[in-house]
CSV table of C-alpha atoms and ligand atoms in Angstrom, one decimal:
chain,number,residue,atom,x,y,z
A,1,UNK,CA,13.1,15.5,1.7
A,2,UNK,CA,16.8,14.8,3.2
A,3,UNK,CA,14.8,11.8,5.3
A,4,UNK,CA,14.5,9.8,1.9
A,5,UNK,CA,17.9,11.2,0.3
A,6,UNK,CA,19.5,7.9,0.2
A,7,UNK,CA,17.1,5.7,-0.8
A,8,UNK,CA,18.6,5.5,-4.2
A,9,UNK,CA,21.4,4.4,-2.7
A,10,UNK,CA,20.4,2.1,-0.1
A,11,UNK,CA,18.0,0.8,-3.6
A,12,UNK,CA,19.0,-3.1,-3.3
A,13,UNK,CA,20.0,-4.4,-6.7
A,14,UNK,CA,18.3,-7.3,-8.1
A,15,UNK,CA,20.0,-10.4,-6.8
A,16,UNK,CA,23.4,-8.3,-6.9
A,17,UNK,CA,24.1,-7.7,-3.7
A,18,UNK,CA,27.4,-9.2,-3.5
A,19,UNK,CA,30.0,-8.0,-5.8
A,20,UNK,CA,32.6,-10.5,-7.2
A,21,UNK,CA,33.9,-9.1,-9.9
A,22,UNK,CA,36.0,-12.0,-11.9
A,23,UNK,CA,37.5,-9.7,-15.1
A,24,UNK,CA,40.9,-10.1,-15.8
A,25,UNK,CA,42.9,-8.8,-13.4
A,26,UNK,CA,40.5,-8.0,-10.8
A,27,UNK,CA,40.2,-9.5,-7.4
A,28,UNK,CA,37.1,-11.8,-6.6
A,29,UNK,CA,36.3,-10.4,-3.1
A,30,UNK,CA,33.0,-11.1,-1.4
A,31,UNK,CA,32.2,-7.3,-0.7
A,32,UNK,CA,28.4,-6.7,0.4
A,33,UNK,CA,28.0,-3.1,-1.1
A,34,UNK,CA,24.4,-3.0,0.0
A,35,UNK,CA,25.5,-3.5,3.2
A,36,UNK,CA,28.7,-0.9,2.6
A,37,UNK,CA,26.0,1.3,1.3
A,38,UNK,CA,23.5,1.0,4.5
A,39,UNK,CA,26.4,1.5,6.5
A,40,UNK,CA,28.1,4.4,5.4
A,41,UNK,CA,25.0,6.8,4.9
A,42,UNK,CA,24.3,5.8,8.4
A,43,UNK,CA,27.0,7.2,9.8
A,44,UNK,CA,27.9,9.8,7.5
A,45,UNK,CA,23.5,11.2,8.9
A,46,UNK,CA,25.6,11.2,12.1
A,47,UNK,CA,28.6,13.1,11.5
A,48,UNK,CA,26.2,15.6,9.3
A,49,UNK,CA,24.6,16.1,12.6
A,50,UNK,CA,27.9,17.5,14.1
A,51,UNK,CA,28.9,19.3,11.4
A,52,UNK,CA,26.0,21.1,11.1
A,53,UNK,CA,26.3,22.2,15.0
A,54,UNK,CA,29.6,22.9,15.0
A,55,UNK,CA,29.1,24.7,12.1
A,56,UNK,CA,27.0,27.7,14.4
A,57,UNK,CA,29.9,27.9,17.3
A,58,UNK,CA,33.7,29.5,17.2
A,59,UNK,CA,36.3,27.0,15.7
A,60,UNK,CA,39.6,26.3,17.2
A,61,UNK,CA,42.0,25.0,14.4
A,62,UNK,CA,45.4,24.2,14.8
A,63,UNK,CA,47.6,24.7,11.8
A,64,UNK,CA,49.9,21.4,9.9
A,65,UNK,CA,51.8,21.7,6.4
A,66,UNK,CA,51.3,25.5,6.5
A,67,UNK,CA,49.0,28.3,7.1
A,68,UNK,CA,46.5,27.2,4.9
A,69,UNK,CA,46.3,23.7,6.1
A,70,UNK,CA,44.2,22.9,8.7
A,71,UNK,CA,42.5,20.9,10.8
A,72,UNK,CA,40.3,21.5,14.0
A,73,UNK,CA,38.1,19.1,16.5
A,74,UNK,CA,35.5,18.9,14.7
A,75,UNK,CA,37.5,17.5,11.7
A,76,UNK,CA,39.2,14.5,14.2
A,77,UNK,CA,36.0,13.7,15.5
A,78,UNK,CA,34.0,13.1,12.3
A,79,UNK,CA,37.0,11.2,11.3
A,80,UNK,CA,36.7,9.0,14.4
A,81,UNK,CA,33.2,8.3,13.9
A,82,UNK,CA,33.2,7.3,10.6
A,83,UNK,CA,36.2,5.1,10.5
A,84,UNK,CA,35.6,3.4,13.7
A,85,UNK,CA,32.2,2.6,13.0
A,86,UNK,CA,32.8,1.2,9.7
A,87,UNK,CA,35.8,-0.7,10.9
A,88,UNK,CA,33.3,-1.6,13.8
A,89,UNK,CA,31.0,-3.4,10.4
A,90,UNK,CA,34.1,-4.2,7.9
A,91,UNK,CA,37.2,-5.0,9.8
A,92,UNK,CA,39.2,-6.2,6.9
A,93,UNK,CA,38.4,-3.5,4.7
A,94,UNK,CA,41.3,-0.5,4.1
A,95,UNK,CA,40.7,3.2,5.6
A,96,UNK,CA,42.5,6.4,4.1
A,97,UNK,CA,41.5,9.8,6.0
A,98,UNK,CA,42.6,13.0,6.1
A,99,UNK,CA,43.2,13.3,9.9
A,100,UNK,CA,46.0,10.2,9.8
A,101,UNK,CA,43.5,7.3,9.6
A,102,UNK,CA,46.6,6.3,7.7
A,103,UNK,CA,49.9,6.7,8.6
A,104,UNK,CA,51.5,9.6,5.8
A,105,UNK,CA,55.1,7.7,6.8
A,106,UNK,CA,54.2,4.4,5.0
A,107,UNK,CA,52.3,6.6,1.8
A,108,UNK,CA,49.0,5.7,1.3
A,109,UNK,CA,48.4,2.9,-0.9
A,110,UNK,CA,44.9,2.3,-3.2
A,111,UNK,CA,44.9,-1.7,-3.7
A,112,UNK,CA,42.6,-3.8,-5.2
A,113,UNK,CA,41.2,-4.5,-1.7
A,114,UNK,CA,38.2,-3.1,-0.9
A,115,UNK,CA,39.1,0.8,0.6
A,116,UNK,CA,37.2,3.3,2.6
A,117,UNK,CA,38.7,6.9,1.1
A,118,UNK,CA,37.4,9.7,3.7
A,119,UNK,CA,37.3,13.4,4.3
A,120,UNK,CA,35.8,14.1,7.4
A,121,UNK,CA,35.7,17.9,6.2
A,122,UNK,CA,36.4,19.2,3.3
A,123,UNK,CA,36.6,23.0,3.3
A,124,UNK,CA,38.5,23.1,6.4
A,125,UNK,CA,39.7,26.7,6.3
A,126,UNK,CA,35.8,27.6,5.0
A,127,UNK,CA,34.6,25.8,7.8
A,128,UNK,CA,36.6,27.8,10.4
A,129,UNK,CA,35.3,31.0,8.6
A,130,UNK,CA,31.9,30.5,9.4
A,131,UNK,CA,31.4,29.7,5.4
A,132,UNK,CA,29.0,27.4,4.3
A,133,UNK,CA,31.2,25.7,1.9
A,134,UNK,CA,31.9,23.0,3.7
A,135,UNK,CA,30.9,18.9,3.5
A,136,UNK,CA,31.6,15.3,4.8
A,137,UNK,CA,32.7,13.0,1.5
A,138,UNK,CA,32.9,9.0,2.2
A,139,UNK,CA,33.9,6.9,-0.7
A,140,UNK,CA,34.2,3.6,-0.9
A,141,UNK,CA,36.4,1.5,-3.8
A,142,UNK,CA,37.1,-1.6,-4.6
A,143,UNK,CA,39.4,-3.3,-7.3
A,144,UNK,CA,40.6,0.2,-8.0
A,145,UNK,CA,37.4,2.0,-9.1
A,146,UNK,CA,34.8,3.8,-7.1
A,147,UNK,CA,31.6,1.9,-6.1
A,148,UNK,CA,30.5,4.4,-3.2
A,149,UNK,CA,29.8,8.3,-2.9
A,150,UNK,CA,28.3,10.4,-0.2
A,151,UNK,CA,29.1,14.2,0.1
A,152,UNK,CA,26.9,15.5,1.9
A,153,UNK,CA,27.1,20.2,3.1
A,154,UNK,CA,24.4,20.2,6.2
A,155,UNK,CA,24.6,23.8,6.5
A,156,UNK,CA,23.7,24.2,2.3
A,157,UNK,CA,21.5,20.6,2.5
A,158,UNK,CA,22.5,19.5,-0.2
A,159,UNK,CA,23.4,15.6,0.4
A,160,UNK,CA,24.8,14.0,-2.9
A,161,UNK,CA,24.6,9.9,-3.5
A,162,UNK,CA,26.3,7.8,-6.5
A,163,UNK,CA,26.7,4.2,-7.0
A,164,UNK,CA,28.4,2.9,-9.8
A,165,UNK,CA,26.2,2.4,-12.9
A,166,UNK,CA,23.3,3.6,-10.1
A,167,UNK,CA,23.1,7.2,-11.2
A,168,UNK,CA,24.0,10.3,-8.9
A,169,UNK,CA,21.2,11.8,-6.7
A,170,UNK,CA,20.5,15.5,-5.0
A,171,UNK,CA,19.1,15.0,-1.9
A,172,UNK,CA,17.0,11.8,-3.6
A,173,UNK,CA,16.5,12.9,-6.5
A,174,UNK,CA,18.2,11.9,-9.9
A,175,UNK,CA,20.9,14.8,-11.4
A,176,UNK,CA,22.8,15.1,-14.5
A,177,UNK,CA,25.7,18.0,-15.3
A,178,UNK,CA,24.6,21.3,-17.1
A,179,UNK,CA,25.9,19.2,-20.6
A,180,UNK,CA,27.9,22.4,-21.7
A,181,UNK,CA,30.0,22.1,-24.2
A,182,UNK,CA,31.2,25.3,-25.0
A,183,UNK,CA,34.6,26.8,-22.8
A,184,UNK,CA,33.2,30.3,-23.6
A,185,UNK,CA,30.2,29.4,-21.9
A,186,UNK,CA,31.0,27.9,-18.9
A,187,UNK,CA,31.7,28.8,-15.5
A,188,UNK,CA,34.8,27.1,-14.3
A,189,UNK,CA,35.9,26.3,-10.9
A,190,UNK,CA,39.2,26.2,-9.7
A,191,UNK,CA,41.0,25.8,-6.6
A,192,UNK,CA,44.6,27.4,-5.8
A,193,UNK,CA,46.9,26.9,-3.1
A,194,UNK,CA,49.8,28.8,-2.4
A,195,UNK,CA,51.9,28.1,0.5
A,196,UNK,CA,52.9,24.7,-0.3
A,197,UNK,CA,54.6,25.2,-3.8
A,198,UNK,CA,57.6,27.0,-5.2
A,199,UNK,CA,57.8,29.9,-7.3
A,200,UNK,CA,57.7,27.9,-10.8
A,201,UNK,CA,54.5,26.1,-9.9
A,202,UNK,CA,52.8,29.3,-8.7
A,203,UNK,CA,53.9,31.3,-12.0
A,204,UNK,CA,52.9,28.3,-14.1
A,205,UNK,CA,49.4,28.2,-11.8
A,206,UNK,CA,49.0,32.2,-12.2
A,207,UNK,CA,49.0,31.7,-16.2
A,208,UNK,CA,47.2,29.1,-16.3
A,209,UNK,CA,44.6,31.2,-14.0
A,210,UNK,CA,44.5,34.5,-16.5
A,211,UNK,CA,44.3,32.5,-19.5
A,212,UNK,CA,41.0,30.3,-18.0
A,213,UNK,CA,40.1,33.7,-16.8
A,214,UNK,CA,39.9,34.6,-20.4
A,215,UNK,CA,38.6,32.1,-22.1
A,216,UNK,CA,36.0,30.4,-19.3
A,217,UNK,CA,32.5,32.5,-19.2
A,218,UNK,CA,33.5,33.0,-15.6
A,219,UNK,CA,35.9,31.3,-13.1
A,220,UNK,CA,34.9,30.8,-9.0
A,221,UNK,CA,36.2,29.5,-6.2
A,222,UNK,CA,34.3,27.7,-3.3
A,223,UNK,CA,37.8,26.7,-1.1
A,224,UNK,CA,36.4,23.1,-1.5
A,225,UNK,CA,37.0,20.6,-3.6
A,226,UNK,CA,34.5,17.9,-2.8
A,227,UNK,CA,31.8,21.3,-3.1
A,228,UNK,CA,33.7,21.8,-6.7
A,229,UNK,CA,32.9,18.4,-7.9
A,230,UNK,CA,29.0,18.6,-6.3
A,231,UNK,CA,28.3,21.6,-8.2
A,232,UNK,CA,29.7,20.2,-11.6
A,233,UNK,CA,27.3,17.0,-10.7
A,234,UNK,CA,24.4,18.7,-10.0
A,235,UNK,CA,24.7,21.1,-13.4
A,236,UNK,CA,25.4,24.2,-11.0
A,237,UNK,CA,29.0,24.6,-12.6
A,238,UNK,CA,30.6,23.9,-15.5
A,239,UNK,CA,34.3,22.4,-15.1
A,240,UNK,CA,36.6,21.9,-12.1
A,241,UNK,CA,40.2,22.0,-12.2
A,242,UNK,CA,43.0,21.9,-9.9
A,243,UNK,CA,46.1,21.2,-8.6
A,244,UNK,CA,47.4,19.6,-5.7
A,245,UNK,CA,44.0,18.3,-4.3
A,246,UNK,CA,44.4,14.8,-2.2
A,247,UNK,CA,42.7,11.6,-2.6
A,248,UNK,CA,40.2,12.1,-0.1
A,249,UNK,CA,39.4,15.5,-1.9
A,250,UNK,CA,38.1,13.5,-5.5
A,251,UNK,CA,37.3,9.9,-4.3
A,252,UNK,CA,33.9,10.8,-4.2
A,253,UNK,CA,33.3,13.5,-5.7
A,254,UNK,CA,34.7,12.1,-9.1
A,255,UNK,CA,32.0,9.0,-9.3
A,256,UNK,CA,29.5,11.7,-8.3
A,257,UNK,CA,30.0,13.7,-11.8
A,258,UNK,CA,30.5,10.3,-13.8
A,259,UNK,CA,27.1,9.0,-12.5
A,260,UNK,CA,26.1,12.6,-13.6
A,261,UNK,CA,26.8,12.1,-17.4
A,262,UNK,CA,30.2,14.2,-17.0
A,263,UNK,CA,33.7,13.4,-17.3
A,264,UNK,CA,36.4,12.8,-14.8
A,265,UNK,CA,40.2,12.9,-16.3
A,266,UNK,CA,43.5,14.1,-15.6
A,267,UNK,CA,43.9,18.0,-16.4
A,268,UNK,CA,46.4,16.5,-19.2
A,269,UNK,CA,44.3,14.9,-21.0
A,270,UNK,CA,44.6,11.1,-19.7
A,271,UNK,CA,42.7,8.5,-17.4
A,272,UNK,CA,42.3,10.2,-13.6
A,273,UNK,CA,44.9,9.0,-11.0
A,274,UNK,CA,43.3,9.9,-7.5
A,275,UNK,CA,47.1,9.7,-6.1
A,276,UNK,CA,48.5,11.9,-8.4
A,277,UNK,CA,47.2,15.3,-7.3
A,278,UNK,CA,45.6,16.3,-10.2
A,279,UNK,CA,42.2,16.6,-11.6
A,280,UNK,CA,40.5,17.7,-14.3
A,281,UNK,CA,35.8,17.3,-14.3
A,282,UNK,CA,34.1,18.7,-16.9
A,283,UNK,CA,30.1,18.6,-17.8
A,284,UNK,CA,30.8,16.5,-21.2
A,285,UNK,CA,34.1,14.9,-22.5
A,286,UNK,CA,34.1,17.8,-25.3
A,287,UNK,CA,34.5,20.2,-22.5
A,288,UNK,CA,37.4,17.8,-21.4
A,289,UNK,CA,39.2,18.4,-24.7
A,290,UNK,CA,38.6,22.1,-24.5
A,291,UNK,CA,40.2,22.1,-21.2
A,292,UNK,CA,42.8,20.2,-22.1
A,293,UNK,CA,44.0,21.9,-24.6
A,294,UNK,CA,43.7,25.4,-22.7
A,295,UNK,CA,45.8,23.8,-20.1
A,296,UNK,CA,48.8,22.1,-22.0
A,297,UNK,CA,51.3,24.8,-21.1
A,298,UNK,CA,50.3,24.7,-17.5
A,299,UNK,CA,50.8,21.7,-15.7
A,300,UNK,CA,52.1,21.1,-12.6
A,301,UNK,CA,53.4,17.4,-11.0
A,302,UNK,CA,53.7,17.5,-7.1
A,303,UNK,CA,54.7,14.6,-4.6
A,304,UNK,CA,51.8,11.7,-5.1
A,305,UNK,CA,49.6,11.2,-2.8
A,306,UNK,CA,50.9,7.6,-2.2
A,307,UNK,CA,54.6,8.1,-2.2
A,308,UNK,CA,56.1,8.0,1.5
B,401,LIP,C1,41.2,21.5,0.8
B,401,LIP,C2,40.1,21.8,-0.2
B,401,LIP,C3,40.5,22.9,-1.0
B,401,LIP,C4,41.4,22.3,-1.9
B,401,LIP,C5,42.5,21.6,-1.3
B,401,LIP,C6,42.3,21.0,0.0
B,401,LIP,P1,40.6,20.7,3.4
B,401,LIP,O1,40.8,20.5,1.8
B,401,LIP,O2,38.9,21.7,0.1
B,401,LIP,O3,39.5,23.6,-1.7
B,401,LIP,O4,41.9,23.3,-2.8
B,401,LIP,O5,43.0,20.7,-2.3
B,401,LIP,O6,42.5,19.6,0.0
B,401,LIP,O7,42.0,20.8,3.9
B,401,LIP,O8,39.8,21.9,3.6
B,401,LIP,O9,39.9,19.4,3.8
């Protein structure tokens, strides 16, 4: 079954194979998505295969921001062989990864120019666990919007696909969200971190925690974002919130749930900002409201992902 999991992706479209988008403000570049596409799901079969080994032996991981950031081997060499192998195919394209593909000195920009967005893996601290939470998510944007997902959890198989406008697929086949509406009936994941903020934000976060603890059916936690987002795509959970995730975290994972049918925003209420830390996916925009609403009092701003 994985053997034909992108197919839907790799689906050429008819006579569009380029993509020059003119609208106003956009950029005409002569991207080949099909060939993007081809490329990506290549590699990311590759890097699946090492997760998915590494994932049986001990992990060495070396701590950076804190205690509950880290990053092992494993995580650098994924990174490696997806970036240089796509900068191998697409030279002038731009590469943001978690492992330092770019540098956190200069910030890390999202342009109009066509951008690789990568987390080599996600669920790092799951990962060195032994839990199975853990998966490779390659995006791919251009002119500022997502054309490109691939998350894919070898030790789970589950191998998600999106192209814009194309739909989002489990393993090949086509998925939509659960289509809740309803904040007492949904399960709600939500991701907390608490070594890297102060003692307002981790209050504020703590409410904000009881309250949805109240009011959801039932709150979980995986310890992965890109998971989070996979199991609001493939109807498995309701809404994902959370704080502090980075770009490489949602740049996937939020055209995953938008091919799905859900919604995609900023926990505030507004249009998502994959630089801004924040994000808010739901399994239909009236969800969104709900959630909105439940989290007005509890919002937190941190240092954007792009600021130096
Ligand atoms: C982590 C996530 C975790 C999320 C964090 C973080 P890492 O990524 O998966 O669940 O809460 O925002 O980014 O470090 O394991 O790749």
């Amino acid at each position: 079954m994985l053997r034909f999991a992108w197919q839907q992706l790799l689906r050429r479209g008819s006579g569009s194979a380029k993509c020059c988008s003119t609208a106003s403000g956009k950029v005409n570049w002569n991207v080949d998505v099909d060939k993007c596409a081809e490329a990506s799901c290549a590699l990311v079969d590759q890097a699946a295969e090492l997760l998915k080994e590494a994932n049986k032996e001990i992990r060495v991981f070396k701590t950076k921001a804190n205690n509950q950031d880290l990053v092992t081997v494993t995580d650098r060499q994924i990174e490696d062989l997806l970036v240089c192998g796509l900068r191998r195919q697409f030279p002038d394209h731009v590469y943001i990864g978690e492992e330092g593909t770019s540098g956190p000195a200069t910030g890390r920009q999202l342009t109009n120019q066509p951008t690789w967005i990568i987390d080599p893996i996600d669920g790092t601290v799951n990962f060195v666990h032994g839990c199975p939470y853990n998966c490779i998510s390659v995006a791919f944007w251009l002119n500022r919007q997502p054309e490109l997902a691939i998350c894919y959890c070898p030790t789970l198989q589950l191998k998600l696909t999106a192209r814009r406008k194309r739909g989002c697929y489990l393993n090949g086949r086509q998925i939509r969200t659960s289509g809740q509406r309803e904040l007492r009936r949904s399960l709600v994941l939500h991701e907390m971190h608490a070594s890297n903020m102060g003692d307002d934000h981790r209050d504020t976060l703590w409410a904000m925690t009881v309250n949805l603890f109240c009011r959801a059916q039932t709150l979980r936690s995986t310890g992965s974002a890109v998971m989070d987002l996979c199991l609001v795509a493939m109807g498995a959970a309701d809404a994902y919130v959370e704080f502090l995730p980075h770009c490489w975290d949602v740049a996937a994972g939020a055209l995953l749930v938008r091919e799905a049918g859900g919604a995609v925003m900023d926990p505030a209420g507004g249009e998502l900002d994959i630089m801004s830390r924040r994000v808010l996916a739901t399994a239909t925009p009236e969800l969104g409201c709900q959630m909105v609403q439940l989290l007005a009092d509890s919002q937190i701003y941190h240092k954007r992902d792009d600021q130096p």
